[in-house]
mmCIF file of C-alpha atoms in Angstrom:
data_model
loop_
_atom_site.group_PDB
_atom_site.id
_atom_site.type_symbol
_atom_site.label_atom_id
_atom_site.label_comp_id
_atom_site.label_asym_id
_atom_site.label_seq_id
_atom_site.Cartn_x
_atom_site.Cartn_y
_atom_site.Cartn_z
ATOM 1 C CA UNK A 1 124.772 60.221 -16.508
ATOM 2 C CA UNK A 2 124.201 64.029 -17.478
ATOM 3 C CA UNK A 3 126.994 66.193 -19.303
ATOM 4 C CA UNK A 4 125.549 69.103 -17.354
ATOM 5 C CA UNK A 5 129.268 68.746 -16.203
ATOM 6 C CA UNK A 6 130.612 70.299 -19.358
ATOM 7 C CA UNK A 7 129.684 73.738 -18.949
ATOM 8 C CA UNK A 8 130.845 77.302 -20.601
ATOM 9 C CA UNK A 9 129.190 80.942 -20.858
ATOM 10 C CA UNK A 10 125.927 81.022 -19.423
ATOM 11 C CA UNK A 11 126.320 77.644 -17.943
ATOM 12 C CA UNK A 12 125.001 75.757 -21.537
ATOM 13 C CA UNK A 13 126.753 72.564 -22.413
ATOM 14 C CA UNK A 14 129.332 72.320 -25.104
ATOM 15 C CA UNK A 15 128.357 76.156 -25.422
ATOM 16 C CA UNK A 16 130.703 76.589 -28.733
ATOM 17 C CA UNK A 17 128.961 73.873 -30.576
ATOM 18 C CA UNK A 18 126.112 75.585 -32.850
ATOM 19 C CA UNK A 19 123.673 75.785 -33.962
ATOM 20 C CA UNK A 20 121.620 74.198 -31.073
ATOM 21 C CA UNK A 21 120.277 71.187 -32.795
ATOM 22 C CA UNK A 22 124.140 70.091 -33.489
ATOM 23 C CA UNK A 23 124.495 71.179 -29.916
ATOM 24 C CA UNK A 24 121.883 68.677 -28.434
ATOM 25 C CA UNK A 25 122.952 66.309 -30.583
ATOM 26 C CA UNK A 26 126.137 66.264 -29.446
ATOM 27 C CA UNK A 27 125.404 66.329 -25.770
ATOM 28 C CA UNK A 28 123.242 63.252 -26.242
ATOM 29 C CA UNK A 29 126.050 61.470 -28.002
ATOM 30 C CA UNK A 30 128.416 62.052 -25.155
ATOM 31 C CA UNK A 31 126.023 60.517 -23.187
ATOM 32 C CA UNK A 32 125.597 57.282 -25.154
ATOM 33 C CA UNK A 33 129.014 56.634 -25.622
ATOM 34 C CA UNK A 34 129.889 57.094 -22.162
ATOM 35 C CA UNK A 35 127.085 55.004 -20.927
ATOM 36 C CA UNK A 36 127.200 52.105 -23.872
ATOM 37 C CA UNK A 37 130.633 52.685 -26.215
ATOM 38 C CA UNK A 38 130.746 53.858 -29.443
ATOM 39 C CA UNK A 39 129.992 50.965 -31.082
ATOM 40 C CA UNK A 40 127.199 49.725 -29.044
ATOM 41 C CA UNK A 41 125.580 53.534 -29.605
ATOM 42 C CA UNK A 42 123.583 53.768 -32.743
ATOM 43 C CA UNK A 43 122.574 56.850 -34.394
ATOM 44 C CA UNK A 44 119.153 56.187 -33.561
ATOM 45 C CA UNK A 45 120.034 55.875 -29.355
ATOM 46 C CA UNK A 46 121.811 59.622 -30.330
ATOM 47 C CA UNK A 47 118.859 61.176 -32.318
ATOM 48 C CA UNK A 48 116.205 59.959 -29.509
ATOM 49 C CA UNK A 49 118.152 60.858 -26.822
ATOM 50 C CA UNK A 50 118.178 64.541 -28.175
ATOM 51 C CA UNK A 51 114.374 64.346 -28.894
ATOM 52 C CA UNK A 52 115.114 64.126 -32.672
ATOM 53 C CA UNK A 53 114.741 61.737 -35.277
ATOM 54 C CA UNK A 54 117.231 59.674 -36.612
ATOM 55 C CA UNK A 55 117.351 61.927 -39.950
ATOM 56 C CA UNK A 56 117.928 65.067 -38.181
ATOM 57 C CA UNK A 57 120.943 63.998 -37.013
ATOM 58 C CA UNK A 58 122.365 63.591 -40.631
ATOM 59 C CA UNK A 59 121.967 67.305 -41.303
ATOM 60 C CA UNK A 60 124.530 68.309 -38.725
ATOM 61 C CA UNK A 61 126.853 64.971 -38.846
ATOM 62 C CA UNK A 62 127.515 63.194 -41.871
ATOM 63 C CA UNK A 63 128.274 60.261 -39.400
ATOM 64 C CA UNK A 64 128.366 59.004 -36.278
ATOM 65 C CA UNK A 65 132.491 58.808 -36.407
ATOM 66 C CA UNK A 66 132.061 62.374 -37.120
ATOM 67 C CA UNK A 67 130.186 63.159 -34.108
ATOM 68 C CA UNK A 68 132.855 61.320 -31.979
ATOM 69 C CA UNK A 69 135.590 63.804 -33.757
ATOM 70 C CA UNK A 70 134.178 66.734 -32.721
ATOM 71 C CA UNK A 71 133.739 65.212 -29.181
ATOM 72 C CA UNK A 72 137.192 64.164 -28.969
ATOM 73 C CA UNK A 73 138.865 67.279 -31.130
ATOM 74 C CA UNK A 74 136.564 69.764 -28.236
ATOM 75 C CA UNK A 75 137.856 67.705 -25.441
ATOM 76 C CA UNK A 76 141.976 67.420 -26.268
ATOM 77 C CA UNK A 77 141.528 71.157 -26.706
ATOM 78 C CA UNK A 78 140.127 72.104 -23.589
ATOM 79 C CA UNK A 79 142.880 69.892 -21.928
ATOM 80 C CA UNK A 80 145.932 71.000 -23.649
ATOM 81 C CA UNK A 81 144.677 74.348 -22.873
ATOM 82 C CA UNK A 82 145.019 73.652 -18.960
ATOM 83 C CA UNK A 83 148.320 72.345 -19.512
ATOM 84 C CA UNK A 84 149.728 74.721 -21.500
ATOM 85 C CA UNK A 85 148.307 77.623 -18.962
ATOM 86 C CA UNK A 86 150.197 75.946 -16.093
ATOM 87 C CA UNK A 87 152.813 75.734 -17.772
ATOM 88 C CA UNK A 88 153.394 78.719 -19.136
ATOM 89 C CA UNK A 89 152.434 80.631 -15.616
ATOM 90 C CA UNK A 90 155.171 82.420 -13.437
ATOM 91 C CA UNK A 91 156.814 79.684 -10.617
ATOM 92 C CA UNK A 92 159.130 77.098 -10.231
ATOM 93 C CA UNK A 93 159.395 73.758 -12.018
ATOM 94 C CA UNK A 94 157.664 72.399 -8.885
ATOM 95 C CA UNK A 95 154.887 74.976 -8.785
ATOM 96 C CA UNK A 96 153.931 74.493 -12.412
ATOM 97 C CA UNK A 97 154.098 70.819 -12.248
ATOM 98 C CA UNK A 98 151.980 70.833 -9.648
ATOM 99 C CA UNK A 99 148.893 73.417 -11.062
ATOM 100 C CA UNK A 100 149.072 71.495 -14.322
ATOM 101 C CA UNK A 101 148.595 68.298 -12.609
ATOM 102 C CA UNK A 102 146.115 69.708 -10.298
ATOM 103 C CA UNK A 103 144.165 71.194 -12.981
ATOM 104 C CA UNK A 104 144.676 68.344 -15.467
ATOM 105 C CA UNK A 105 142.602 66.185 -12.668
ATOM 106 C CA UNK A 106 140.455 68.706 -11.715
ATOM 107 C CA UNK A 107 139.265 68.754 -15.401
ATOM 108 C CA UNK A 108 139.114 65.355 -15.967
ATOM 109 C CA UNK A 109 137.258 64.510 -12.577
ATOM 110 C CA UNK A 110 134.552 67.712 -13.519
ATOM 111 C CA UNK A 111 134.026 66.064 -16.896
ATOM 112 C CA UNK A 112 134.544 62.557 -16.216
ATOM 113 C CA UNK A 113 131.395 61.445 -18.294
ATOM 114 C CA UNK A 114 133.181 63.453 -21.690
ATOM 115 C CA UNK A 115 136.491 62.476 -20.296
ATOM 116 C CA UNK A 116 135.758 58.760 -20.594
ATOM 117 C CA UNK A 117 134.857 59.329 -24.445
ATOM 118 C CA UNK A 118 137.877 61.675 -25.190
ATOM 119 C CA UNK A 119 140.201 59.494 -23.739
ATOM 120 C CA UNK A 120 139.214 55.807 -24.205
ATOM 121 C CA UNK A 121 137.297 55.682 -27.745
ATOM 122 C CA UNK A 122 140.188 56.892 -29.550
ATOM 123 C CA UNK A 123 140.506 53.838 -31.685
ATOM 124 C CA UNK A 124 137.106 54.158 -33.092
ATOM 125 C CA UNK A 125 138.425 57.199 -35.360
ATOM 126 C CA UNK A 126 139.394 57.059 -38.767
ATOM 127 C CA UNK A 127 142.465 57.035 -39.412
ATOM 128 C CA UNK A 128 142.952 61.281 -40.561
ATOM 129 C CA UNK A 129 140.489 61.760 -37.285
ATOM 130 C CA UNK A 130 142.824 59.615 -34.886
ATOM 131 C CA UNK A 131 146.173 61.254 -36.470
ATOM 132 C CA UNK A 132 144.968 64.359 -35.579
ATOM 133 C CA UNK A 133 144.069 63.705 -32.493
ATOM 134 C CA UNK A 134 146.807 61.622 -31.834
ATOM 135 C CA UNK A 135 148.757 64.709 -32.627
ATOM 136 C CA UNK A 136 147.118 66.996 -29.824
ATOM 137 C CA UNK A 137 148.146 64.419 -27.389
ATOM 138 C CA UNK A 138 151.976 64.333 -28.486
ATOM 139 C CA UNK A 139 151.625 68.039 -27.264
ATOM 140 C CA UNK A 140 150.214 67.514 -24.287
ATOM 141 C CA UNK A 141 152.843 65.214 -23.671
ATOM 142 C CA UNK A 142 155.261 67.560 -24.506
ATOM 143 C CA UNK A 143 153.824 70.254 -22.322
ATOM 144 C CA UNK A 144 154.284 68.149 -19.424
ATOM 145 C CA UNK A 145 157.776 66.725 -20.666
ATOM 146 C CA UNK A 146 159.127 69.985 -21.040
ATOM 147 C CA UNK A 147 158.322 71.130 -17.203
ATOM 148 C CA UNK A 148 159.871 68.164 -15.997
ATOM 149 C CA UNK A 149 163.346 68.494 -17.922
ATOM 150 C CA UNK A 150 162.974 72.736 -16.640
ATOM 151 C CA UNK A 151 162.688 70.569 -13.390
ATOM 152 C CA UNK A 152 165.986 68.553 -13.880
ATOM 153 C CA UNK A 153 168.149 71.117 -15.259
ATOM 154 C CA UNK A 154 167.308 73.832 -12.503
ATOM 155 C CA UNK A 155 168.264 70.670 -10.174
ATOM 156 C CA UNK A 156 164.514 70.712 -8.366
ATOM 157 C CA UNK A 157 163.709 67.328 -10.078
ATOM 158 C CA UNK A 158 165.806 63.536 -9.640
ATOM 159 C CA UNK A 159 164.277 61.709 -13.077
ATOM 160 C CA UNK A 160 166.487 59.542 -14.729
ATOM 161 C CA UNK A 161 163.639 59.105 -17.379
ATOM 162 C CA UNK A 162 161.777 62.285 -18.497
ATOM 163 C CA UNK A 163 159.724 60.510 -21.188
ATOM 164 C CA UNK A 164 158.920 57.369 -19.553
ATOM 165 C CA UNK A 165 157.625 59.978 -16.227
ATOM 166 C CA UNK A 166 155.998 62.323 -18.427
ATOM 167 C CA UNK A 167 154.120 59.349 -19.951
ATOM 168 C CA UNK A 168 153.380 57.486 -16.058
ATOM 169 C CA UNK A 169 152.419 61.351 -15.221
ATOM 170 C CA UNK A 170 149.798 62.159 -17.881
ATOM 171 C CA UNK A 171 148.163 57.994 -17.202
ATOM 172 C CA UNK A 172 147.509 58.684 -13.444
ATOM 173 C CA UNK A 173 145.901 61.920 -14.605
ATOM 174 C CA UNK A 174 143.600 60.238 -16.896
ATOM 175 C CA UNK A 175 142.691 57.782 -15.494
ATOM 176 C CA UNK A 176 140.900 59.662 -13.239
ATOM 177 C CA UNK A 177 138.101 59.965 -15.521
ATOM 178 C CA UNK A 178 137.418 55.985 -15.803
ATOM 179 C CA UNK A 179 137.003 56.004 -11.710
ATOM 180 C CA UNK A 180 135.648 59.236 -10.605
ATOM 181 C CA UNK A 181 132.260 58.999 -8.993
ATOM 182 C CA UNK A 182 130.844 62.736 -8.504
ATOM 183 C CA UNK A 183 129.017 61.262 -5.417
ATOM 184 C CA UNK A 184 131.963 60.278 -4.392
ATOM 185 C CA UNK A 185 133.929 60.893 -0.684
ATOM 186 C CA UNK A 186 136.419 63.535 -2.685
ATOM 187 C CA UNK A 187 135.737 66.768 -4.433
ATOM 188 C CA UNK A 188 137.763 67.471 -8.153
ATOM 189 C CA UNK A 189 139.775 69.776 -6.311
ATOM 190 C CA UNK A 190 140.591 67.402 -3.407
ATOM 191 C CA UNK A 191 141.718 65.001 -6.164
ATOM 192 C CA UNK A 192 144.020 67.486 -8.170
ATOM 193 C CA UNK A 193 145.421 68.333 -4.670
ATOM 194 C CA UNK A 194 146.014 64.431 -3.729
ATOM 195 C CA UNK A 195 147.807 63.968 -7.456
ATOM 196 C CA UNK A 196 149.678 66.749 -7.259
ATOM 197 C CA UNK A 197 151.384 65.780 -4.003
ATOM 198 C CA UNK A 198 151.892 62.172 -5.372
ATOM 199 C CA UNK A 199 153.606 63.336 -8.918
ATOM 200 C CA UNK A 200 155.879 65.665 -6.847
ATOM 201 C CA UNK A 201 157.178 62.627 -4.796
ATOM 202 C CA UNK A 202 157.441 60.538 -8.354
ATOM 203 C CA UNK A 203 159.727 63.641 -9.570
ATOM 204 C CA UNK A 204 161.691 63.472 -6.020
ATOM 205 C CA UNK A 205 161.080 67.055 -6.247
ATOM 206 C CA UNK A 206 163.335 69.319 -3.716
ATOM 207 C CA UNK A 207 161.640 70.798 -0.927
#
């Protein structure tokens, strides 16, 4: 399955990532993981699958738990970043929870392959690696947390649990990325649209 999914600038994978051996490199990785886990994936499946060999890779990544960092640390960036741009847009509690749900799915559907890696290999950090990253999902979970008490306190919302909603929220969101099947009957969007109709219901949001 390609990463040609994960796309910025001129339409060039993981874009930010240079030079371009470290880029290829990590664009095969992505790959492997995805397809075979990170533990199944040796350096050697990475290296060939970016037409290198395995000592190139060493130059750009001390290790292969590296390489999954800067996947992961890339990946929670890009999707705090949709949260916090819903949230922090002009609307009501309803209209924000809704684009940052949309969008959340949106991105994880688009990138399912890297979404998959981001999301589910988590344990295979070290330990500073998964803190941090750990860390960038406590704010995404306080992104969402915070629209949904804004939701109860204007009176647009009926949760008797914020947490526990925020946290059944953001796992129907991410899931996404384990099933999502880009020859699929439904389009990202269609998706986002579909979610973001079902979380408003879960919220009991006022119409």
């Amino acid at each position: 399955m390609s990463t040609a999914e994960e796309t910025d600038g001129e339409n060039t994978p993981w874009a930010e990532v240079t030079p371009e051996a470290a880029r290829r490199l990590l664009v095969a990785a992505v790959d492997a993981f995805a397809e075979r886990g990170y533990h199944a994936t040796t350096t050697r499946d990475i290296a060939g699958r970016a037409g290198m060999s395995p000592a190139a890779l060493y130059i750009h990544y001390k290790t292969k738990e590296e390489l999954l960092h800067r996947i992961s640390r890339i990946g929670h960036d890009r999707a705090l970043a949709v949260l916090e741009a819903a949230a922090d847009s002009e609307g009501t509690a309803a209209e924000r929870l809704a684009d940052a749900v949309r969008s959340f799915v949106r991105w994880h559907a688009e990138r399912h392959t890297t979404a998959r890696v981001v999301q589910y290999e988590l344990d295979a950090l070290g330990e500073e690696h998964r803190t941090e990253i750990i860390e960038l999902r406590r704010r995404s979970d306080a992104v969402v947390r915070r629209i949904i008490g804004e939701g109860v306190t204007a009176g647009e919302f009926d949760v008797p649990d914020v947490p526990g909603t925020t946290l059944a929220v953001l796992s129907l969101c991410i899931d996404v990325a384990r099933w999502f099947n880009a020859q699929g009957s439904r389009t990202p969007d269609e998706v986002g649209e579909l979610y973001a109709g079902l979380v408003l219901r879960m919220v009991a949001a006022k119409r």
